[in-house]
Amino acid sequence: MKPKSTKGDPVSFYDMGDWYEIWQGTRDNGGKPLVIHNNALRFVKDASPAKSNVLEGTQS
């Protein structure tokens, strides 16, 4: 399964060491980073990407 945004664009995850950046499209092709905007998660053009932590877990 490939993650996609609601507009059907692919979503890219970048491992930055202690955090991830999540982009609609890619950083290299003019994509939009995921940010917190008006208390919601949104992909915003020309914004500074949020630093996201992804938790791994297991289902019991």
N, CA, C and O atoms as a Tripos MOL2 file, in Angstrom:
@<TRIPOS>MOLECULE
protein
  240   239    60     0     0
PROTEIN
NO_CHARGES

@<TRIPOS>ATOM
      1 N           0.8450   -1.1640    0.0000 N.3       1 MET1
      2 CA          0.0000    0.0000    0.0000 C.3       1 MET1
      3 C           0.8940    1.2310    0.0000 C.2       1 MET1
      4 O           1.8620    1.2890    0.7570 O.2       1 MET1
      5 N           0.5860    2.2050   -0.8300 N.am      2 LYS2
      6 CA          1.3170    3.4620   -0.8670 C.3       2 LYS2
      7 C           0.4430    4.5480   -0.2600 C.2       2 LYS2
      8 O          -0.7070    4.7110   -0.6670 O.2       2 LYS2
      9 N           0.9780    5.3080    0.7240 N.am      3 PRO3
     10 CA          0.1650    6.3870    1.3100 C.3       3 PRO3
     11 C          -0.1310    7.4660    0.2890 C.2       3 PRO3
     12 O           0.7270    7.8130   -0.5230 O.2       3 PRO3
     13 N          -1.3510    8.0010    0.3280 N.am      4 LYS4
     14 CA         -1.7560    9.0830   -0.5630 C.3       4 LYS4
     15 C          -2.5250   10.1150    0.2370 C.2       4 LYS4
     16 O          -3.1620    9.7920    1.2390 O.2       4 LYS4
     17 N          -2.4610   11.3660   -0.2160 N.am      5 SER5
     18 CA         -3.2480   12.4180    0.4070 C.3       5 SER5
     19 C          -4.6790   12.3280   -0.1150 C.2       5 SER5
     20 O          -4.9670   11.5400   -1.0160 O.2       5 SER5
     21 N          -5.5690   13.1310    0.4470 N.am      6 THR6
     22 CA         -6.9620   13.1050    0.0150 C.3       6 THR6
     23 C          -7.1080   13.5570   -1.4300 C.2       6 THR6
     24 O          -8.1060   13.2420   -2.0770 O.2       6 THR6
     25 N          -6.1300   14.2880   -1.9430 N.am      7 LYS7
     26 CA         -6.1910   14.7250   -3.3400 C.3       7 LYS7
     27 C          -5.5640   13.6980   -4.2690 C.2       7 LYS7
     28 O          -5.4770   13.9380   -5.4740 O.2       7 LYS7
     29 N          -5.1220   12.5560   -3.7380 N.am      8 GLY8
     30 CA         -4.5690   11.4990   -4.5590 C.3       8 GLY8
     31 C          -3.0830   11.6180   -4.8270 C.2       8 GLY8
     32 O          -2.5140   10.7800   -5.5270 O.2       8 GLY8
     33 N          -2.4450   12.6420   -4.2860 N.am      9 ASP9
     34 CA         -1.0120   12.8080   -4.4800 C.3       9 ASP9
     35 C          -0.2540   11.8830   -3.5260 C.2       9 ASP9
     36 O          -0.6950   11.6760   -2.3950 O.2       9 ASP9
     37 N           0.8780   11.3230   -3.9620 N.am     10 PRO10
     38 CA          1.6520   10.4580   -3.0680 C.3      10 PRO10
     39 C           2.2020   11.2390   -1.8860 C.2      10 PRO10
     40 O           2.4850   12.4330   -1.9880 O.2      10 PRO10
     41 N           2.3480   10.5490   -0.7670 N.am     11 VAL11
     42 CA          2.8970   11.1380    0.4550 C.3      11 VAL11
     43 C           4.2670   10.5220    0.6980 C.2      11 VAL11
     44 O           4.4250    9.3020    0.6370 O.2      11 VAL11
     45 N           5.2650   11.3740    0.9750 N.am     12 SER12
     46 CA          6.6400   10.9260    1.2010 C.3      12 SER12
     47 C           7.0260   11.1330    2.6640 C.2      12 SER12
     48 O           6.6870   12.1510    3.2670 O.2      12 SER12
     49 N           7.7390   10.1530    3.2270 N.am     13 PHE13
     50 CA          8.2430   10.2340    4.5940 C.3      13 PHE13
     51 C           9.7600   10.3290    4.5260 C.2      13 PHE13
     52 O          10.4010    9.5240    3.8500 O.2      13 PHE13
     53 N          10.3450   11.3130    5.2270 N.am     14 TYR14
     54 CA         11.7930   11.5020    5.2470 C.3      14 TYR14
     55 C          12.2910   11.2880    6.6770 C.2      14 TYR14
     56 O          11.8620   11.9770    7.6020 O.2      14 TYR14
     57 N          13.1950   10.3310    6.8450 N.am     15 ASP15
     58 CA         13.7810   10.0340    8.1530 C.3      15 ASP15
     59 C          14.8700   11.0570    8.4270 C.2      15 ASP15
     60 O          15.8930   11.0770    7.7440 O.2      15 ASP15
     61 N          14.6520   11.9070    9.4260 N.am     16 MET16
     62 CA         15.5960   12.9630    9.7660 C.3      16 MET16
     63 C          16.3880   12.6370   11.0350 C.2      16 MET16
     64 O          16.9580   13.5300   11.6620 O.2      16 MET16
     65 N          16.4210   11.3760   11.4020 N.am     17 GLY17
     66 CA         17.1340   10.9540   12.6110 C.3      17 GLY17
     67 C          16.1740   10.8270   13.7830 C.2      17 GLY17
     68 O          15.6230    9.7530   14.0240 O.2      17 GLY17
     69 N          15.9720   11.9220   14.5160 N.am     18 ASP18
     70 CA         15.0780   11.9060   15.6800 C.3      18 ASP18
     71 C          13.6210   12.2100   15.3280 C.2      18 ASP18
     72 O          12.7460   12.1030   16.1870 O.2      18 ASP18
     73 N          13.3530   12.5870   14.0820 N.am     19 TRP19
     74 CA         11.9930   12.8900   13.6610 C.3      19 TRP19
     75 C          11.8300   12.5760   12.1790 C.2      19 TRP19
     76 O          12.7980   12.2590   11.4880 O.2      19 TRP19
     77 N          10.5980   12.6680   11.7050 N.am     20 TYR20
     78 CA         10.2750   12.4760   10.2900 C.3      20 TYR20
     79 C           9.6750   13.7600    9.7370 C.2      20 TYR20
     80 O           9.0040   14.5000   10.4570 O.2      20 TYR20
     81 N           9.9160   14.0210    8.4680 N.am     21 GLU21
     82 CA          9.1800   15.0510    7.7500 C.3      21 GLU21
     83 C           8.2270   14.3170    6.8030 C.2      21 GLU21
     84 O           8.6100   13.3370    6.1640 O.2      21 GLU21
     85 N           6.9960   14.7960    6.7210 N.am     22 ILE22
     86 CA          5.9810   14.1820    5.8730 C.3      22 ILE22
     87 C           5.5830   15.2140    4.8260 C.2      22 ILE22
     88 O           5.2180   16.3440    5.1500 O.2      22 ILE22
     89 N           5.6630   14.7960    3.5570 N.am     23 TRP23
     90 CA          5.4120   15.7130    2.4470 C.3      23 TRP23
     91 C           4.3600   15.1510    1.4980 C.2      23 TRP23
     92 O           4.3020   13.9430    1.2730 O.2      23 TRP23
     93 N           3.5340   16.0260    0.9440 N.am     24 GLN24
     94 CA          2.6550   15.6780   -0.1700 C.3      24 GLN24
     95 C           3.5110   15.8950   -1.4090 C.2      24 GLN24
     96 O           3.9050   17.0260   -1.6930 O.2      24 GLN24
     97 N           3.8010   14.8430   -2.1420 N.am     25 GLY25
     98 CA          4.7930   14.9030   -3.2080 C.3      25 GLY25
     99 C           6.1650   14.6680   -2.5850 C.2      25 GLY25
    100 O           6.2900   13.8600   -1.6650 O.2      25 GLY25
    101 N           7.1910   15.3540   -3.0650 N.am     26 THR26
    102 CA          8.5340   15.2220   -2.4960 C.3      26 THR26
    103 C           9.1440   16.6000   -2.2790 C.2      26 THR26
    104 O           8.6710   17.6010   -2.8180 O.2      26 THR26
    105 N          10.2020   16.6280   -1.4780 N.am     27 ARG27
    106 CA         10.9160   17.8890   -1.2610 C.3      27 ARG27
    107 C          11.5280   18.3950   -2.5600 C.2      27 ARG27
    108 O          11.6530   19.6040   -2.7580 O.2      27 ARG27
    109 N          11.9070   17.4870   -3.4390 N.am     28 ASP28
    110 CA         12.6200   17.8510   -4.6580 C.3      28 ASP28
    111 C          11.7240   18.3410   -5.7920 C.2      28 ASP28
    112 O          12.2050   19.0100   -6.7070 O.2      28 ASP28
    113 N          10.4340   18.0200   -5.7480 N.am     29 ASN29
    114 CA          9.5740   18.4060   -6.8850 C.3      29 ASN29
    115 C           8.5620   19.4840   -6.5160 C.2      29 ASN29
    116 O           7.5050   19.5840   -7.1400 O.2      29 ASN29
    117 N           8.8790   20.2900   -5.5030 N.am     30 GLY30
    118 CA          7.9600   21.3640   -5.1220 C.3      30 GLY30
    119 C           6.7920   20.8910   -4.3020 C.2      30 GLY30
    120 O           5.7160   21.4880   -4.3480 O.2      30 GLY30
    121 N           6.9870   19.8070   -3.5360 N.am     31 GLY31
    122 CA          5.9210   19.2720   -2.6990 C.3      31 GLY31
    123 C           5.5650   20.2000   -1.5520 C.2      31 GLY31
    124 O           6.1910   21.2410   -1.3540 O.2      31 GLY31
    125 N           4.5430   19.8010   -0.7970 N.am     32 LYS32
    126 CA          4.0660   20.5930    0.3320 C.3      32 LYS32
    127 C           4.3350   19.8230    1.6200 C.2      32 LYS32
    128 O           3.9450   18.6600    1.7260 O.2      32 LYS32
    129 N           4.9960   20.4460    2.6090 N.am     33 PRO33
    130 CA          5.2320   19.7640    3.8780 C.3      33 PRO33
    131 C           3.9720   19.7390    4.7410 C.2      33 PRO33
    132 O           3.1080   20.6080    4.6250 O.2      33 PRO33
    133 N           3.8850   18.7310    5.6060 N.am     34 LEU34
    134 CA          2.7920   18.6330    6.5640 C.3      34 LEU34
    135 C           3.1090   19.5500    7.7400 C.2      34 LEU34
    136 O           4.1910   19.4660    8.3210 O.2      34 LEU34
    137 N           2.1620   20.4320    8.0940 N.am     35 VAL35
    138 CA          2.3410   21.3740    9.1960 C.3      35 VAL35
    139 C           1.0560   21.4140   10.0220 C.2      35 VAL35
    140 O           0.0060   20.9360    9.5910 O.2      35 VAL35
    141 N           1.1610   21.9880   11.2000 N.am     36 ILE36
    142 CA         -0.0350   22.2720   11.9990 C.3      36 ILE36
    143 C          -0.4560   23.6880   11.6420 C.2      36 ILE36
    144 O           0.2930   24.6400   11.8610 O.2      36 ILE36
    145 N          -1.6610   23.8260   11.0890 N.am     37 HIS37
    146 CA         -2.1740   25.1210   10.6330 C.3      37 HIS37
    147 C          -3.6060   25.2710   11.1160 C.2      37 HIS37
    148 O          -4.4650   24.4660   10.7560 O.2      37 HIS37
    149 N          -3.8790   26.2910   11.9240 N.am     38 ASN38
    150 CA         -5.2190   26.5040   12.4990 C.3      38 ASN38
    151 C          -5.7210   25.2580   13.2330 C.2      38 ASN38
    152 O          -6.8650   24.8370   13.0590 O.2      38 ASN38
    153 N          -4.8410   24.6770   14.0600 N.am     39 ASN39
    154 CA         -5.1690   23.4910   14.8790 C.3      39 ASN39
    155 C          -5.5440   22.2650   14.0560 C.2      39 ASN39
    156 O          -6.2780   21.4010   14.5380 O.2      39 ASN39
    157 N          -5.0560   22.1760   12.8260 N.am     40 ALA40
    158 CA         -5.3020   21.0050   11.9800 C.3      40 ALA40
    159 C          -4.0100   20.6610   11.2410 C.2      40 ALA40
    160 O          -3.1600   21.5230   11.0190 O.2      40 ALA40
    161 N          -3.8770   19.3950   10.8660 N.am     41 LEU41
    162 CA         -2.7480   18.9810   10.0420 C.3      41 LEU41
    163 C          -3.0780   19.2750    8.5880 C.2      41 LEU41
    164 O          -4.1170   18.8550    8.0790 O.2      41 LEU41
    165 N          -2.1850   20.0010    7.9250 N.am     42 ARG42
    166 CA         -2.4060   20.3670    6.5290 C.3      42 ARG42
    167 C          -1.0850   20.3360    5.7710 C.2      42 ARG42
    168 O          -0.0180   20.5350    6.3520 O.2      42 ARG42
    169 N          -1.1680   20.0870    4.4710 N.am     43 PHE43
    170 CA         -0.0170   20.2310    3.5870 C.3      43 PHE43
    171 C          -0.0380   21.6730    3.0750 C.2      43 PHE43
    172 O          -1.0010   22.0970    2.4360 O.2      43 PHE43
    173 N           1.0510   22.4340    3.3650 N.am     44 VAL44
    174 CA          1.0800   23.8600    3.0420 C.3      44 VAL44
    175 C           2.3260   24.1770    2.2180 C.2      44 VAL44
    176 O           3.4460   23.9000    2.6480 O.2      44 VAL44
    177 N           2.1310   24.7550    1.0430 N.am     45 LYS45
    178 CA          3.2400   25.1290    0.1490 C.3      45 LYS45
    179 C           4.1130   26.1930    0.8040 C.2      45 LYS45
    180 O           3.6030   27.1160    1.4390 O.2      45 LYS45
    181 N           5.4230   26.0630    0.6510 N.am     46 ASP46
    182 CA          6.4190   27.0260    1.1310 C.3      46 ASP46
    183 C           6.4270   27.2000    2.6520 C.2      46 ASP46
    184 O           6.8640   28.2400    3.1440 O.2      46 ASP46
    185 N           5.9560   26.2100    3.3990 N.am     47 ALA47
    186 CA          5.9870   26.2670    4.8670 C.3      47 ALA47
    187 C           7.1830   25.4720    5.3770 C.2      47 ALA47
    188 O           7.7530   24.6530    4.6560 O.2      47 ALA47
    189 N           7.5500   25.7230    6.6220 N.am     48 SER48
    190 CA          8.5940   24.9100    7.2610 C.3      48 SER48
    191 C           7.9580   23.6140    7.7310 C.2      48 SER48
    192 O           6.9320   23.6500    8.4100 O.2      48 SER48
    193 N           8.5420   22.4630    7.3870 N.am     49 PRO49
    194 CA          7.9190   21.1940    7.7660 C.3      49 PRO49
    195 C           7.8960   20.9830    9.2720 C.2      49 PRO49
    196 O           8.8160   21.3860    9.9840 O.2      49 PRO49
    197 N           6.8360   20.3480    9.7440 N.am     50 ALA50
    198 CA          6.7390   19.9730   11.1510 C.3      50 ALA50
    199 C           7.6700   18.7970   11.4100 C.2      50 ALA50
    200 O           7.9890   18.0340   10.4980 O.2      50 ALA50
    201 N           8.1000   18.6570   12.6520 N.am     51 LYS51
    202 CA          8.9140   17.5120   13.0620 C.3      51 LYS51
    203 C           7.9730   16.4850   13.6800 C.2      51 LYS51
    204 O           7.4550   16.6930   14.7770 O.2      51 LYS51
    205 N           7.7550   15.3820   12.9790 N.am     52 SER52
    206 CA          6.7980   14.3690   13.4120 C.3      52 SER52
    207 C           7.5190   13.1710   14.0060 C.2      52 SER52
    208 O           8.5480   12.7310   13.4940 O.2      52 SER52
    209 N           6.9710   12.6550   15.0840 N.am     53 ASN53
    210 CA          7.4640   11.4140   15.6640 C.3      53 ASN53
    211 C           6.4560   10.3260   15.3450 C.2      53 ASN53
    212 O           5.2550   10.4990   15.5510 O.2      53 ASN53
    213 N           6.9470    9.2110   14.8460 N.am     54 VAL54
    214 CA          6.1000    8.0850   14.4970 C.3      54 VAL54
    215 C           6.3420    6.9960   15.5210 C.2      54 VAL54
    216 O           7.4670    6.5180   15.6640 O.2      54 VAL54
    217 N           5.3110    6.6020   16.2310 N.am     55 LEU55
    218 CA          5.4450    5.5740   17.2480 C.3      55 LEU55
    219 C           5.2110    4.2140   16.6380 C.2      55 LEU55
    220 O           4.2690    4.0190   15.8700 O.2      55 LEU55
    221 N           6.0690    3.2740   16.9800 N.am     56 GLU56
    222 CA          5.8760    1.8990   16.5550 C.3      56 GLU56
    223 C           5.2290    1.1450   17.6970 C.2      56 GLU56
    224 O           5.5300    1.3890   18.8650 O.2      56 GLU56
    225 N           4.3590    0.2500   17.3650 N.am     57 GLY57
    226 CA          3.7020   -0.5220   18.3910 C.3      57 GLY57
    227 C           3.2700   -1.8740   17.8600 C.2      57 GLY57
    228 O           3.3360   -2.1460   16.6620 O.2      57 GLY57
    229 N           2.8350   -2.6960   18.7620 N.am     58 THR58
    230 CA          2.3390   -4.0080   18.3690 C.3      58 THR58
    231 C           0.9110   -4.1420   18.8550 C.2      58 THR58
    232 O           0.5050   -3.5360   19.8470 O.2      58 THR58
    233 N           0.1780   -4.9360   18.1420 N.am     59 GLN59
    234 CA         -1.2080   -5.1880   18.5190 C.3      59 GLN59
    235 C          -1.2470   -6.4900   19.2940 C.2      59 GLN59
    236 O          -0.6740   -7.4930   18.8660 O.2      59 GLN59
    237 N          -1.9220   -6.4740   20.4340 N.am     60 SER60
    238 CA         -2.0050   -7.7150   21.2310 C.3      60 SER60
    239 C          -3.3840   -8.3140   21.1790 C.2      60 SER60
    240 O          -3.6290   -9.3540   21.7900 O.2      60 SER60
@<TRIPOS>BOND
     1     1     2 1
     2     2     3 1
     3     3     4 2
     4     3     5 am
     5     5     6 1
     6     6     7 1
     7     7     8 2
     8     7     9 am
     9     9    10 1
    10    10    11 1
    11    11    12 2
    12    11    13 am
    13    13    14 1
    14    14    15 1
    15    15    16 2
    16    15    17 am
    17    17    18 1
    18    18    19 1
    19    19    20 2
    20    19    21 am
    21    21    22 1
    22    22    23 1
    23    23    24 2
    24    23    25 am
    25    25    26 1
    26    26    27 1
    27    27    28 2
    28    27    29 am
    29    29    30 1
    30    30    31 1
    31    31    32 2
    32    31    33 am
    33    33    34 1
    34    34    35 1
    35    35    36 2
    36    35    37 am
    37    37    38 1
    38    38    39 1
    39    39    40 2
    40    39    41 am
    41    41    42 1
    42    42    43 1
    43    43    44 2
    44    43    45 am
    45    45    46 1
    46    46    47 1
    47    47    48 2
    48    47    49 am
    49    49    50 1
    50    50    51 1
    51    51    52 2
    52    51    53 am
    53    53    54 1
    54    54    55 1
    55    55    56 2
    56    55    57 am
    57    57    58 1
    58    58    59 1
    59    59    60 2
    60    59    61 am
    61    61    62 1
    62    62    63 1
    63    63    64 2
    64    63    65 am
    65    65    66 1
    66    66    67 1
    67    67    68 2
    68    67    69 am
    69    69    70 1
    70    70    71 1
    71    71    72 2
    72    71    73 am
    73    73    74 1
    74    74    75 1
    75    75    76 2
    76    75    77 am
    77    77    78 1
    78    78    79 1
    79    79    80 2
    80    79    81 am
    81    81    82 1
    82    82    83 1
    83    83    84 2
    84    83    85 am
    85    85    86 1
    86    86    87 1
    87    87    88 2
    88    87    89 am
    89    89    90 1
    90    90    91 1
    91    91    92 2
    92    91    93 am
    93    93    94 1
    94    94    95 1
    95    95    96 2
    96    95    97 am
    97    97    98 1
    98    98    99 1
    99    99   100 2
   100    99   101 am
   101   101   102 1
   102   102   103 1
   103   103   104 2
   104   103   105 am
   105   105   106 1
   106   106   107 1
   107   107   108 2
   108   107   109 am
   109   109   110 1
   110   110   111 1
   111   111   112 2
   112   111   113 am
   113   113   114 1
   114   114   115 1
   115   115   116 2
   116   115   117 am
   117   117   118 1
   118   118   119 1
   119   119   120 2
   120   119   121 am
   121   121   122 1
   122   122   123 1
   123   123   124 2
   124   123   125 am
   125   125   126 1
   126   126   127 1
   127   127   128 2
   128   127   129 am
   129   129   130 1
   130   130   131 1
   131   131   132 2
   132   131   133 am
   133   133   134 1
   134   134   135 1
   135   135   136 2
   136   135   137 am
   137   137   138 1
   138   138   139 1
   139   139   140 2
   140   139   141 am
   141   141   142 1
   142   142   143 1
   143   143   144 2
   144   143   145 am
   145   145   146 1
   146   146   147 1
   147   147   148 2
   148   147   149 am
   149   149   150 1
   150   150   151 1
   151   151   152 2
   152   151   153 am
   153   153   154 1
   154   154   155 1
   155   155   156 2
   156   155   157 am
   157   157   158 1
   158   158   159 1
   159   159   160 2
   160   159   161 am
   161   161   162 1
   162   162   163 1
   163   163   164 2
   164   163   165 am
   165   165   166 1
   166   166   167 1
   167   167   168 2
   168   167   169 am
   169   169   170 1
   170   170   171 1
   171   171   172 2
   172   171   173 am
   173   173   174 1
   174   174   175 1
   175   175   176 2
   176   175   177 am
   177   177   178 1
   178   178   179 1
   179   179   180 2
   180   179   181 am
   181   181   182 1
   182   182   183 1
   183   183   184 2
   184   183   185 am
   185   185   186 1
   186   186   187 1
   187   187   188 2
   188   187   189 am
   189   189   190 1
   190   190   191 1
   191   191   192 2
   192   191   193 am
   193   193   194 1
   194   194   195 1
   195   195   196 2
   196   195   197 am
   197   197   198 1
   198   198   199 1
   199   199   200 2
   200   199   201 am
   201   201   202 1
   202   202   203 1
   203   203   204 2
   204   203   205 am
   205   205   206 1
   206   206   207 1
   207   207   208 2
   208   207   209 am
   209   209   210 1
   210   210   211 1
   211   211   212 2
   212   211   213 am
   213   213   214 1
   214   214   215 1
   215   215   216 2
   216   215   217 am
   217   217   218 1
   218   218   219 1
   219   219   220 2
   220   219   221 am
   221   221   222 1
   222   222   223 1
   223   223   224 2
   224   223   225 am
   225   225   226 1
   226   226   227 1
   227   227   228 2
   228   227   229 am
   229   229   230 1
   230   230   231 1
   231   231   232 2
   232   231   233 am
   233   233   234 1
   234   234   235 1
   235   235   236 2
   236   235   237 am
   237   237   238 1
   238   238   239 1
   239   239   240 2
@<TRIPOS>SUBSTRUCTURE
     1 MET1         2 RESIDUE 1 A MET
     2 LYS2         6 RESIDUE 1 A LYS
     3 PRO3        10 RESIDUE 1 A PRO
     4 LYS4        14 RESIDUE 1 A LYS
     5 SER5        18 RESIDUE 1 A SER
     6 THR6        22 RESIDUE 1 A THR
     7 LYS7        26 RESIDUE 1 A LYS
     8 GLY8        30 RESIDUE 1 A GLY
     9 ASP9        34 RESIDUE 1 A ASP
    10 PRO10       38 RESIDUE 1 A PRO
    11 VAL11       42 RESIDUE 1 A VAL
    12 SER12       46 RESIDUE 1 A SER
    13 PHE13       50 RESIDUE 1 A PHE
    14 TYR14       54 RESIDUE 1 A TYR
    15 ASP15       58 RESIDUE 1 A ASP
    16 MET16       62 RESIDUE 1 A MET
    17 GLY17       66 RESIDUE 1 A GLY
    18 ASP18       70 RESIDUE 1 A ASP
    19 TRP19       74 RESIDUE 1 A TRP
    20 TYR20       78 RESIDUE 1 A TYR
    21 GLU21       82 RESIDUE 1 A GLU
    22 ILE22       86 RESIDUE 1 A ILE
    23 TRP23       90 RESIDUE 1 A TRP
    24 GLN24       94 RESIDUE 1 A GLN
    25 GLY25       98 RESIDUE 1 A GLY
    26 THR26      102 RESIDUE 1 A THR
    27 ARG27      106 RESIDUE 1 A ARG
    28 ASP28      110 RESIDUE 1 A ASP
    29 ASN29      114 RESIDUE 1 A ASN
    30 GLY30      118 RESIDUE 1 A GLY
    31 GLY31      122 RESIDUE 1 A GLY
    32 LYS32      126 RESIDUE 1 A LYS
    33 PRO33      130 RESIDUE 1 A PRO
    34 LEU34      134 RESIDUE 1 A LEU
    35 VAL35      138 RESIDUE 1 A VAL
    36 ILE36      142 RESIDUE 1 A ILE
    37 HIS37      146 RESIDUE 1 A HIS
    38 ASN38      150 RESIDUE 1 A ASN
    39 ASN39      154 RESIDUE 1 A ASN
    40 ALA40      158 RESIDUE 1 A ALA
    41 LEU41      162 RESIDUE 1 A LEU
    42 ARG42      166 RESIDUE 1 A ARG
    43 PHE43      170 RESIDUE 1 A PHE
    44 VAL44      174 RESIDUE 1 A VAL
    45 LYS45      178 RESIDUE 1 A LYS
    46 ASP46      182 RESIDUE 1 A ASP
    47 ALA47      186 RESIDUE 1 A ALA
    48 SER48      190 RESIDUE 1 A SER
    49 PRO49      194 RESIDUE 1 A PRO
    50 ALA50      198 RESIDUE 1 A ALA
    51 LYS51      202 RESIDUE 1 A LYS
    52 SER52      206 RESIDUE 1 A SER
    53 ASN53      210 RESIDUE 1 A ASN
    54 VAL54      214 RESIDUE 1 A VAL
    55 LEU55      218 RESIDUE 1 A LEU
    56 GLU56      222 RESIDUE 1 A GLU
    57 GLY57      226 RESIDUE 1 A GLY
    58 THR58      230 RESIDUE 1 A THR
    59 GLN59      234 RESIDUE 1 A GLN
    60 SER60      238 RESIDUE 1 A SER
